[in-house]
Amino acid sequence: MRKLITLIALALSTNAWAQYGDFTNMDMTRLYNQHVQQTNAYFQNRTQQMVQSNMTNPQVQYAYQQYLAQGGQASFEQFAYMYAATGGFSQQGIQNYNQTTQNINAQQRNAWNGYQQAQQQRQQAVQDWQNGYYRNQAEAGYNLNGQATYATPAGPQVLHYNNQPGYYQQNGQNYYMDPSGNYYYVYPNGTVQPLQRGW
């Protein structure tokens, strides 16, 4: 009866995990992309306002006519944008524009790399949590059968903890259980090492 109750409890906890496990599949890329789209929309709107303002400025209109007369090919809208971005095509304005563009590109690369690293760390943390959960579930199942996982020099081994004292062999490895129920790993030369439960 006790084993049946434990099995039911394990089944219920597994169903609970299935219900709440969806957070592990959160689409962080989608959330990031939404934020970028909103930010881009804001700046595109502000840029468009600036360009429209320049296009109605007689000084910019006159500069554009001179630009065309010298063989320029950009549209008036493109010219109005660059006029504002470079402070009227001043030498300092052009240098500032180029430096700002380089800085923005570097910041975007750094932000994207940081985001990718954070995603990898999040995925690893979720994976570690899931692995721990499943190890605990497996251990609970072992305990129902009088077994436990022990950390051995040969790696984690599932051993019966209610054996009689004596020597045992499992998976080509030798073990000894003392009268108090403590396990020892027995090396080929006969020396022993106490074992602890766990991974």
Short mmCIF file of C-alpha atoms in Angstrom, two decimals:
data_model
loop_
_atom_site.label_atom_id
_atom_site.label_comp_id
_atom_site.label_asym_id
_atom_site.label_seq_id
_atom_site.Cartn_x
_atom_site.Cartn_y
_atom_site.Cartn_z
CA MET A 1 0.00 0.00 0.00
CA ARG A 2 2.83 2.39 0.90
CA LYS A 3 4.51 1.76 -2.47
CA LEU A 4 1.22 2.46 -4.25
CA ILE A 5 0.82 5.80 -2.44
CA THR A 6 4.40 6.76 -3.31
CA LEU A 7 3.85 5.86 -6.98
CA ILE A 8 0.68 7.97 -7.08
CA ALA A 9 2.56 10.90 -5.52
CA LEU A 10 5.32 10.56 -8.13
CA ALA A 11 2.78 10.46 -10.94
CA LEU A 12 1.05 13.58 -9.62
CA SER A 13 4.34 15.46 -9.31
CA THR A 14 5.23 14.44 -12.88
CA ASN A 15 1.87 15.78 -14.11
CA ALA A 16 2.49 19.03 -12.22
CA TRP A 17 5.87 19.30 -13.93
CA ALA A 18 4.22 18.85 -17.32
CA GLN A 19 1.77 21.68 -16.58
CA TYR A 20 4.39 24.15 -15.39
CA GLY A 21 7.25 23.10 -17.64
CA ASP A 22 6.21 25.40 -20.51
CA PHE A 23 8.21 28.31 -19.08
CA THR A 24 11.33 26.50 -20.28
CA ASN A 25 10.22 27.12 -23.85
CA MET A 26 9.72 30.87 -23.48
CA ASP A 27 10.60 32.52 -26.76
CA MET A 28 13.11 35.07 -25.52
CA THR A 29 14.15 35.84 -29.10
CA ARG A 30 10.57 36.86 -29.92
CA LEU A 31 10.45 39.14 -26.86
CA TYR A 32 13.80 40.67 -27.79
CA ASN A 33 12.69 41.21 -31.39
CA GLN A 34 9.48 42.92 -30.21
CA HIS A 35 11.51 45.31 -28.08
CA VAL A 36 13.85 46.07 -30.99
CA GLN A 37 10.89 46.66 -33.32
CA GLN A 38 9.28 49.08 -30.88
CA THR A 39 12.55 50.97 -30.40
CA ASN A 40 13.18 51.08 -34.15
CA ALA A 41 9.65 52.35 -34.80
CA TYR A 42 10.15 55.18 -32.30
CA PHE A 43 13.45 56.28 -33.85
CA GLN A 44 12.15 55.93 -37.40
CA ASN A 45 9.23 58.18 -36.49
CA ARG A 46 11.57 60.80 -34.96
CA THR A 47 13.91 60.58 -37.97
CA GLN A 48 11.01 61.02 -40.38
CA GLN A 49 9.88 64.14 -38.49
CA MET A 50 13.41 65.56 -38.68
CA VAL A 51 13.68 64.82 -42.43
CA GLN A 52 10.29 66.40 -43.14
CA SER A 53 11.29 69.50 -41.20
CA ASN A 54 14.53 69.80 -43.22
CA MET A 55 12.68 69.32 -46.50
CA THR A 56 10.61 72.45 -45.75
CA ASN A 57 13.72 74.47 -44.78
CA PRO A 58 14.67 76.92 -47.60
CA GLN A 59 18.37 76.65 -46.68
CA VAL A 60 18.29 72.85 -47.15
CA GLN A 61 16.30 73.21 -50.39
CA TYR A 62 18.93 75.62 -51.77
CA ALA A 63 21.80 73.29 -50.70
CA TYR A 64 20.05 70.40 -52.44
CA GLN A 65 19.79 72.36 -55.71
CA GLN A 66 23.54 73.04 -55.55
CA TYR A 67 24.17 69.35 -54.82
CA LEU A 68 22.16 68.32 -57.90
CA ALA A 69 23.97 70.88 -60.04
CA GLN A 70 27.26 69.24 -59.04
CA GLY A 71 25.98 65.82 -60.20
CA GLY A 72 24.53 64.52 -56.92
CA GLN A 73 22.25 61.47 -57.25
CA ALA A 74 20.56 61.18 -53.84
CA SER A 75 16.86 61.89 -53.46
CA PHE A 76 15.80 65.05 -51.64
CA GLU A 77 14.67 62.94 -48.69
CA GLN A 78 18.07 61.21 -48.48
CA PHE A 79 19.84 64.56 -48.76
CA ALA A 80 17.66 66.10 -46.03
CA TYR A 81 18.48 63.19 -43.73
CA MET A 82 22.25 63.46 -44.31
CA TYR A 83 22.10 67.25 -43.99
CA ALA A 84 20.67 66.86 -40.49
CA ALA A 85 22.87 63.90 -39.56
CA THR A 86 26.09 65.70 -40.49
CA GLY A 87 25.24 69.18 -39.23
CA GLY A 88 24.87 70.63 -42.72
CA PHE A 89 27.75 68.53 -44.13
CA SER A 90 30.31 70.25 -41.91
CA GLN A 91 33.66 68.50 -41.49
CA GLN A 92 33.07 68.07 -37.76
CA GLY A 93 29.51 66.90 -38.41
CA ILE A 94 30.69 64.26 -40.88
CA GLN A 95 33.33 63.01 -38.41
CA ASN A 96 30.73 62.88 -35.63
CA TYR A 97 28.30 61.01 -37.90
CA ASN A 98 30.92 58.42 -38.87
CA GLN A 99 32.07 57.96 -35.27
CA THR A 100 28.49 57.64 -34.00
CA THR A 101 27.70 55.08 -36.71
CA GLN A 102 30.74 53.01 -35.72
CA ASN A 103 29.81 53.26 -32.02
CA ILE A 104 26.23 52.21 -32.68
CA ASN A 105 27.35 49.22 -34.75
CA ALA A 106 29.79 48.16 -32.01
CA GLN A 107 27.12 48.56 -29.32
CA GLN A 108 24.66 46.50 -31.34
CA ARG A 109 27.22 43.74 -31.85
CA ASN A 110 28.05 43.75 -28.13
CA ALA A 111 24.37 43.77 -27.17
CA TRP A 112 23.63 40.87 -29.51
CA ASN A 113 26.61 38.88 -28.22
CA GLY A 114 25.54 39.57 -24.63
CA TYR A 115 22.00 38.49 -25.46
CA GLN A 116 23.24 35.26 -27.05
CA GLN A 117 25.39 34.51 -24.00
CA ALA A 118 22.46 35.19 -21.68
CA GLN A 119 20.28 32.86 -23.76
CA GLN A 120 22.88 30.10 -23.54
CA GLN A 121 23.19 30.58 -19.78
CA ARG A 122 19.40 30.52 -19.39
CA GLN A 123 19.13 27.35 -21.45
CA GLN A 124 21.92 25.74 -19.43
CA ALA A 125 20.27 26.73 -16.14
CA VAL A 126 16.93 25.27 -17.25
CA GLN A 127 18.67 22.12 -18.47
CA ASP A 128 20.52 21.76 -15.16
CA TRP A 129 17.27 22.22 -13.26
CA GLN A 130 15.49 19.63 -15.43
CA ASN A 131 18.37 17.18 -15.05
CA GLY A 132 18.26 17.62 -11.27
CA TYR A 133 14.51 17.11 -11.25
CA TYR A 134 14.75 13.89 -13.25
CA ARG A 135 17.66 12.63 -11.13
CA ASN A 136 15.56 13.22 -8.01
CA GLN A 137 12.60 11.39 -9.57
CA ALA A 138 14.84 8.48 -10.56
CA GLU A 139 16.33 8.40 -7.06
CA ALA A 140 12.85 8.27 -5.55
CA GLY A 141 12.10 5.30 -7.80
CA TYR A 142 15.32 3.57 -6.73
CA ASN A 143 14.42 4.12 -3.08
CA LEU A 144 11.12 2.35 -3.61
CA ASN A 145 13.17 -0.73 -4.54
CA GLY A 146 15.66 -0.45 -1.66
CA GLN A 147 18.33 1.14 -3.84
CA ALA A 148 20.26 4.40 -3.87
CA THR A 149 22.85 6.11 -6.03
CA TYR A 150 26.37 6.16 -4.62
CA ALA A 151 29.31 8.23 -5.81
CA THR A 152 32.07 5.75 -6.63
CA PRO A 153 35.49 6.07 -8.29
CA ALA A 154 33.89 4.34 -11.29
CA GLY A 155 31.10 6.95 -11.46
CA PRO A 156 27.59 6.99 -10.00
CA GLN A 157 26.34 3.47 -9.21
CA VAL A 158 22.91 2.31 -8.05
CA LEU A 159 23.37 -0.16 -5.21
CA HIS A 160 21.00 -1.99 -2.85
CA TYR A 161 21.27 -0.33 0.56
CA ASN A 162 19.47 -3.10 2.46
CA ASN A 163 21.90 -5.92 1.59
CA GLN A 164 23.45 -8.12 4.22
CA PRO A 165 27.02 -7.20 5.24
CA GLY A 166 29.61 -8.63 2.87
CA TYR A 167 31.29 -8.26 -0.50
CA TYR A 168 29.34 -7.57 -3.69
CA GLN A 169 30.21 -7.21 -7.34
CA GLN A 170 28.27 -5.04 -9.77
CA ASN A 171 29.15 -3.88 -13.28
CA GLY A 172 32.65 -5.33 -12.87
CA GLN A 173 33.28 -3.31 -9.67
CA ASN A 174 33.73 -4.68 -6.16
CA TYR A 175 31.96 -3.28 -3.09
CA TYR A 176 31.83 -4.10 0.58
CA MET A 177 28.97 -3.34 2.97
CA ASP A 178 29.79 -3.24 6.68
CA PRO A 179 27.37 -4.34 9.46
CA SER A 180 26.14 -0.72 9.81
CA GLY A 181 25.03 -0.61 6.16
CA ASN A 182 27.91 1.57 4.94
CA TYR A 183 29.28 0.87 1.48
CA TYR A 184 32.95 0.84 0.49
CA TYR A 185 34.53 0.68 -2.92
CA VAL A 186 37.11 -2.12 -3.12
CA TYR A 187 40.09 -1.42 -5.37
CA PRO A 188 41.80 -4.31 -7.20
CA ASN A 189 44.71 -4.13 -4.70
CA GLY A 190 42.29 -4.68 -1.80
CA THR A 191 42.20 -1.13 -0.38
CA VAL A 192 38.77 0.28 0.34
CA GLN A 193 37.24 3.73 0.07
CA PRO A 194 34.02 4.76 1.86
CA LEU A 195 31.16 5.72 -0.45
CA GLN A 196 28.60 8.49 -0.02
CA ARG A 197 25.12 8.59 -1.41
CA GLY A 198 24.71 11.04 -4.24
CA TRP A 199 26.23 11.86 -7.60
#
